[in-house]
Coordinates of C-alpha atoms and ligand atoms in Angstrom, one line a residue:
M1 CA -6.8 -23.7 7.4
G2 CA -3.3 -23.5 5.7
K3 CA -1.0 -20.1 5.5
I4 CA -0.9 -17.0 4.6
L5 CA 1.2 -16.2 2.1
V6 CA 2.4 -12.5 2.2
T7 CA 5.0 -11.2 -0.6
G8 CA 7.1 -8.2 0.0
G9 CA 6.1 -9.1 4.0
A10 CA 9.2 -6.6 4.9
G11 CA 7.8 -3.6 3.4
Y12 CA 5.5 -0.7 5.1
I13 CA 2.5 -2.1 4.2
G14 CA 3.4 -5.7 4.0
S15 CA 4.8 -5.2 7.4
H16 CA 1.9 -3.5 9.3
T17 CA -0.6 -6.1 8.1
V18 CA 2.2 -9.2 9.2
V19 CA 1.7 -7.3 12.2
E20 CA -2.4 -7.7 12.3
L21 CA -2.6 -11.1 11.1
L22 CA -0.4 -12.4 13.6
N23 CA -2.1 -10.6 16.0
K24 CA -5.3 -12.3 14.9
G25 CA -3.5 -16.4 15.2
E26 CA -2.2 -16.6 11.4
E27 CA 0.3 -18.8 10.2
V28 CA 2.3 -16.3 8.0
V29 CA 4.9 -17.0 5.4
I30 CA 6.7 -13.9 4.0
I31 CA 9.0 -14.0 0.8
D32 CA 10.5 -10.6 0.5
N33 CA 14.5 -9.7 -1.4
F34 CA 14.5 -6.3 0.6
S35 CA 14.5 -4.6 -2.5
N36 CA 13.4 -1.4 -0.8
S37 CA 13.1 -3.1 2.8
K38 CA 15.7 -3.7 5.8
K39 CA 16.3 -7.1 7.7
E40 CA 15.7 -5.9 10.7
V41 CA 11.9 -4.9 9.8
L42 CA 11.6 -9.4 10.5
D43 CA 13.1 -8.6 14.3
N44 CA 11.1 -5.6 15.0
I45 CA 7.6 -7.6 14.0
K46 CA 8.8 -10.1 16.0
K47 CA 9.7 -7.7 18.5
I48 CA 5.5 -6.1 18.5
T49 CA 3.7 -9.7 18.5
N50 CA 5.9 -11.5 19.8
K51 CA 5.1 -14.2 17.4
D52 CA 7.1 -16.2 14.9
F53 CA 7.0 -16.4 10.9
K54 CA 8.2 -18.6 8.2
F55 CA 10.4 -16.0 5.7
Y56 CA 12.2 -17.0 2.1
E57 CA 14.9 -14.2 1.1
I58 CA 13.8 -15.0 -2.8
N59 CA 12.8 -12.7 -5.6
Y60 CA 9.4 -13.3 -6.5
L61 CA 10.7 -12.9 -10.3
D62 CA 12.1 -16.7 -9.3
R63 CA 10.0 -19.3 -10.7
D64 CA 12.0 -22.3 -9.1
A65 CA 11.9 -20.5 -5.9
V66 CA 8.5 -19.7 -6.1
E67 CA 7.2 -23.1 -6.2
K68 CA 9.8 -24.4 -3.6
V69 CA 7.6 -22.0 -1.1
F70 CA 4.0 -23.7 -2.4
E71 CA 6.5 -27.1 -2.1
E72 CA 7.0 -26.1 1.4
N73 CA 3.7 -25.2 2.7
D74 CA 0.6 -25.5 2.9
I75 CA -0.6 -21.8 1.8
D76 CA -4.3 -21.2 1.6
S77 CA -4.6 -17.4 -0.2
V78 CA -2.0 -14.9 -1.1
I79 CA -1.1 -11.2 -0.4
N80 CA 0.4 -9.7 -2.8
F81 CA 2.9 -7.0 -1.2
A82 CA 5.9 -7.3 -4.1
G83 CA 6.0 -4.4 -6.3
Y84 CA 8.5 -0.6 -6.9
K85 CA 6.6 2.1 -6.3
A86 CA 8.3 5.2 -7.1
V87 CA 6.3 7.0 -8.9
G88 CA 9.3 8.6 -10.6
E89 CA 11.4 6.5 -11.0
S90 CA 9.1 4.4 -12.4
V91 CA 8.8 7.7 -15.7
Q92 CA 13.2 6.3 -15.8
K93 CA 12.2 3.0 -15.8
P94 CA 9.3 1.1 -16.8
L95 CA 11.0 -1.8 -18.4
E96 CA 11.8 -2.9 -14.5
Y97 CA 8.5 -1.7 -13.5
Y98 CA 6.4 -3.9 -15.9
E99 CA 8.9 -6.5 -15.4
N100 CA 8.8 -6.6 -12.0
N101 CA 4.9 -5.6 -10.8
I102 CA 3.4 -8.0 -13.5
G103 CA 5.8 -10.3 -14.6
G104 CA 5.8 -11.2 -10.6
A105 CA 2.1 -10.8 -10.2
V106 CA 1.9 -13.5 -13.2
I107 CA 4.6 -15.8 -12.0
L108 CA 2.6 -15.6 -8.8
L109 CA -0.7 -16.1 -10.0
E110 CA 0.8 -19.4 -12.6
T111 CA 1.9 -20.8 -9.3
M112 CA -0.6 -20.7 -8.0
K113 CA -2.9 -21.7 -9.9
K114 CA -0.2 -25.0 -10.1
Y115 CA -1.1 -25.4 -6.6
N116 CA -4.3 -25.1 -6.6
V117 CA -4.2 -22.3 -4.0
K118 CA -6.8 -19.7 -5.5
K119 CA -7.3 -16.4 -3.2
F120 CA -5.3 -13.9 -3.6
V121 CA -5.3 -9.7 -2.4
F122 CA -4.0 -7.4 -4.4
S123 CA -2.7 -4.1 -3.0
S124 CA -3.7 -1.7 -6.6
S125 CA -3.7 1.8 -6.3
A126 CA -5.6 5.4 -6.4
T127 CA -3.7 6.1 -8.9
V128 CA -6.0 3.5 -11.4
Y129 CA -8.6 6.6 -11.6
G130 CA -6.6 8.7 -13.9
N131 CA -7.8 11.8 -12.8
P132 CA -10.9 11.1 -11.5
E133 CA -13.8 13.0 -12.6
K134 CA -15.9 13.6 -9.8
V135 CA -14.8 13.4 -6.1
P136 CA -15.6 10.9 -3.6
I137 CA -14.2 8.3 -6.0
T138 CA -16.7 4.8 -5.6
E139 CA -15.1 2.0 -7.2
E140 CA -18.0 2.3 -10.0
S141 CA -15.9 5.3 -11.4
K142 CA -14.2 5.0 -14.8
I143 CA -10.3 3.7 -14.3
G144 CA -7.3 4.2 -16.8
G145 CA -5.3 7.3 -17.4
T146 CA -3.1 6.9 -15.0
T147 CA -0.4 9.4 -16.0
N148 CA 3.5 7.0 -15.0
P149 CA 4.2 3.4 -14.8
Y150 CA 4.0 2.8 -11.8
G151 CA 0.1 3.6 -12.0
T152 CA -0.1 1.7 -15.4
T153 CA 1.0 -1.6 -13.8
K154 CA -1.8 -1.6 -10.8
L155 CA -3.9 -1.1 -14.0
Y156 CA -2.9 -3.6 -15.6
I157 CA -2.5 -6.6 -12.8
E158 CA -5.7 -5.3 -12.1
Q159 CA -7.1 -6.0 -15.6
I160 CA -5.3 -9.4 -15.8
L161 CA -7.4 -10.4 -12.4
Q162 CA -10.4 -9.8 -14.5
D163 CA -10.0 -11.8 -17.0
L164 CA -8.0 -14.5 -14.8
Y165 CA -11.4 -14.9 -12.9
K166 CA -13.5 -14.9 -16.6
S167 CA -11.5 -18.0 -17.6
D168 CA -12.3 -19.6 -14.2
N169 CA -14.5 -18.3 -12.1
T170 CA -13.2 -21.0 -9.2
W171 CA -11.2 -18.0 -8.5
D172 CA -11.8 -15.9 -5.1
I173 CA -9.9 -12.1 -6.0
C174 CA -10.0 -8.8 -3.5
I175 CA -8.3 -5.9 -5.2
L176 CA -8.2 -3.1 -2.6
R177 CA -7.8 0.1 -4.3
Y178 CA -5.0 2.0 -1.8
F179 CA -5.7 6.2 -1.4
N180 CA -2.7 8.0 0.2
P181 CA -1.0 5.6 2.9
V182 CA 1.0 7.4 6.0
G183 CA 1.8 7.2 9.9
A184 CA 3.0 4.0 10.9
H185 CA 2.8 1.4 13.4
E186 CA 2.5 3.0 17.6
S187 CA 5.3 1.2 18.7
G188 CA 7.8 3.3 16.7
L189 CA 9.9 0.1 15.7
I190 CA 8.1 0.3 12.2
G191 CA 7.3 2.3 9.3
E192 CA 7.9 3.9 6.1
D193 CA 11.6 4.4 5.5
P194 CA 12.4 5.3 1.8
K195 CA 15.9 5.2 0.3
G196 CA 17.2 8.4 -0.5
I197 CA 14.7 11.6 -1.0
P198 CA 11.0 11.3 -0.9
N199 CA 8.5 11.8 -3.4
N200 CA 5.7 11.3 -1.3
L201 CA 4.4 13.7 1.5
M202 CA 4.9 12.6 4.6
P203 CA 7.8 11.4 4.8
Y204 CA 9.2 14.8 3.0
I205 CA 7.7 16.6 6.2
T206 CA 8.9 13.5 8.6
K207 CA 12.9 14.2 7.7
V208 CA 12.4 18.2 7.1
A209 CA 11.2 17.9 10.9
A210 CA 14.4 16.0 11.4
G211 CA 16.1 18.6 10.0
I212 CA 17.5 16.1 6.6
L213 CA 16.1 17.7 4.4
P214 CA 16.4 22.1 4.8
E215 CA 12.1 22.9 3.7
L216 CA 9.7 21.3 2.2
S217 CA 8.4 22.4 -1.6
I218 CA 4.5 23.1 -1.5
F219 CA 3.9 21.8 -5.0
G220 CA 1.2 24.3 -6.0
N221 CA -1.2 26.3 -4.1
D222 CA -3.6 27.5 -7.0
Y223 CA -5.4 24.2 -7.5
N224 CA -9.1 24.4 -7.2
T225 CA -9.6 23.3 -4.2
K226 CA -10.2 24.6 -0.3
D227 CA -6.7 26.6 -0.1
G228 CA -5.1 26.1 -3.3
T229 CA -2.9 22.9 -2.3
G230 CA -3.6 19.4 -2.9
V231 CA -5.9 17.4 -1.6
R232 CA -5.9 13.7 -0.8
D233 CA -7.3 11.2 1.8
Y234 CA -4.6 10.3 4.2
I235 CA -4.8 7.2 5.7
H236 CA -2.9 5.5 8.7
V237 CA -0.9 2.3 7.5
V238 CA -2.7 0.5 11.0
D239 CA -6.4 0.8 9.5
L240 CA -4.8 0.1 5.8
A241 CA -3.4 -2.8 7.0
K242 CA -6.8 -4.1 8.8
G243 CA -8.4 -3.6 5.9
H244 CA -6.5 -6.8 4.2
L245 CA -7.7 -9.3 6.6
L246 CA -10.9 -8.1 6.2
A247 CA -10.7 -8.6 2.9
L248 CA -9.2 -11.9 3.3
D249 CA -12.5 -12.9 5.8
K250 CA -15.0 -11.3 2.7
L251 CA -12.6 -14.2 0.7
N252 CA -13.0 -16.5 3.3
K253 CA -16.6 -16.6 3.8
E254 CA -18.6 -15.9 0.6
D255 CA -18.8 -17.9 -2.2
N256 CA -16.0 -16.6 -5.1
G257 CA -15.8 -13.9 -6.8
I258 CA -13.3 -10.5 -8.3
F259 CA -14.4 -7.7 -5.5
I260 CA -12.5 -3.7 -5.6
Y261 CA -13.0 -1.9 -2.5
N262 CA -11.4 1.4 -2.2
L263 CA -9.3 1.8 1.3
G264 CA -9.6 6.0 2.6
T265 CA -11.2 7.2 4.9
G266 CA -13.7 9.6 2.5
K267 CA -12.2 12.8 4.1
G268 CA -9.7 14.9 1.9
Y269 CA -7.0 16.7 3.5
S270 CA -4.6 19.8 1.8
V271 CA -1.0 19.4 2.0
L272 CA -1.3 22.3 4.2
E273 CA -3.3 21.4 6.5
M274 CA -1.0 18.1 7.0
V275 CA 1.7 20.4 7.7
E276 CA 0.1 22.6 9.8
T277 CA -1.2 19.7 11.6
F278 CA 1.9 18.2 11.8
K279 CA 3.6 21.2 13.6
K280 CA 1.2 21.2 15.8
V281 CA 1.1 17.8 17.6
N282 CA 4.5 17.0 17.0
N283 CA 5.2 20.0 18.2
V284 CA 7.9 20.8 15.5
D285 CA 8.8 23.2 12.4
V286 CA 8.6 22.2 9.0
P287 CA 10.1 24.7 6.6
Y288 CA 8.4 25.6 3.4
K289 CA 7.8 27.4 0.2
I290 CA 5.6 27.3 -2.2
A291 CA 7.0 25.4 -5.5
P292 CA 5.4 24.8 -9.0
R293 CA 3.2 22.1 -9.8
R294 CA 4.6 18.9 -9.8
E295 CA 4.0 17.1 -13.1
G296 CA 1.2 14.4 -13.6
D297 CA -0.4 15.6 -10.3
I298 CA -4.2 15.8 -9.7
A299 CA -6.3 18.2 -7.7
E300 CA -7.9 16.0 -5.7
C301 CA -8.5 12.7 -4.4
Y302 CA -10.1 10.9 -1.8
A303 CA -12.6 8.5 -1.7
D304 CA -16.6 7.1 -1.3
P305 CA -15.4 4.0 1.3
S306 CA -19.3 3.2 1.7
K307 CA -18.9 0.2 -0.1
A308 CA -15.8 -1.3 1.4
K309 CA -17.8 -0.4 4.6
N310 CA -21.2 -2.4 3.6
E311 CA -19.5 -5.2 2.0
L312 CA -16.5 -6.1 4.4
G313 CA -16.8 -3.9 7.4
F314 CA -14.3 -2.0 6.6
E315 CA -14.3 1.9 8.8
A316 CA -11.0 3.6 9.8
T317 CA -10.6 4.5 12.9
K318 CA -7.5 7.3 13.4
N319 CA -8.0 10.8 11.9
L320 CA -4.7 13.4 10.3
E321 CA -3.5 13.5 14.1
D322 CA -2.5 10.1 14.7
M323 CA -1.1 10.4 11.4
C324 CA 1.2 13.0 12.4
R325 CA 2.1 11.5 15.9
D326 CA 2.9 7.6 14.7
G327 CA 4.7 9.2 11.8
W328 CA 6.7 11.3 13.7
N329 CA 7.2 8.8 16.7
Y330 CA 9.0 6.6 14.1
Q331 CA 11.3 8.8 12.0
K332 CA 12.6 9.7 15.3
K333 CA 13.9 6.8 16.1
Q334 CA 15.6 6.2 12.5
L335 CA 17.9 9.7 13.5
Ligands
UDP1 N1 3.3 17.1 -1.9 C1 4.0 18.5 -2.6 N2 5.3 17.9 -1.6 C2 6.3 16.9 -1.9 C3 5.6 15.8 -2.3 C4 4.1 16.0 -2.0 O1 3.6 19.4 -1.9 O2 7.3 16.9 -1.8 C5 2.0 17.0 -2.6 C6 1.2 16.3 -4.1 O3 1.7 18.0 -4.8 C7 0.1 16.3 -3.4 C8 0.0 15.8 -2.3 O4 1.3 15.9 -1.4 O5 -0.4 16.8 -3.3 C9 0.0 13.9 -2.4 O6 1.6 13.8 -2.8 P1 1.9 12.1 -2.7 O7 3.5 12.2 -3.6 O8 2.2 12.3 -1.2 O9 0.4 10.9 -3.2 P2 -0.2 11.5 -4.6 O10 0.8 12.5 -5.5 O11 0.8 9.7 -5.2 O12 -1.2 11.0 -4.0

């Protein structure tokens, strides 16, 4: 078996997936340009696993540099984590998002085609469902109606992958629609470390608990949900990472195809439940205030995870308490 190319392998979900791949004995090649990650992540992956990997500091928009990676390594499959992911920033900088996320994916796929590498795992997002008609969300639910350019890049790349498969059914593609990844590796050596003020709930909570930010704003408590605050399907990043190994197993085993899976726990938790669990598990205070709704937010979003369970054998094993404990454990080590 050849090597697995991981783009964005120094990033949040990428680094956790590389750890699981190395632990399983896979040979990994990482490309990353550290646009939203740090070099020390690579050392920490080695510390956790005691294993090594090949690394190229390149931008995946650099076609020649990407080709060189395929030239120098016997690549068998690609997991594409590279991409910009800040929702708010994508509204301010749509062209950067379209160029980087879509351009990068296309260059990667073209290079794969040239080198006859046709197994591709893509990081998509539940954001492609827009405002869902009903929850829990199955893979058959309607997609579209994304509310920001970040989400639209995910939607368009999914469409590109469908078109590619239609043109040549020797491709073997797995689209993974993540719900809300949170938490960190239990070692506390890798985790989510967004630059600047976080957009997402969990990193915001950890920064408030650490005293770096004064208080959490809860965006709306008048939604039609259990306590009025937004409900999401939070999934521990290590569970999510393991889903990628199962997706690769599927591509290695089965006939060719294009497969789509929701990766979530199937459980919805509210913002208040998240805050209260975080406080209790970690014995810290998280001051908050109720603020107006955030534009583009939906009331409830959680997965029907049964397709991934039936076809991949995927099942999240970590609960909300694990997510809160591991997220805080990582944040404390950054102080
Ligand atoms: N949220 C919040 N305050 C924040 C960040 C998020 O109340 O500072 C809420 C948000 O309205 C949503 C939930 O937390 O109901 C999850 O938001 P996040 O941005 O993490 O994920 P997404 O909205 O993309 O699912």
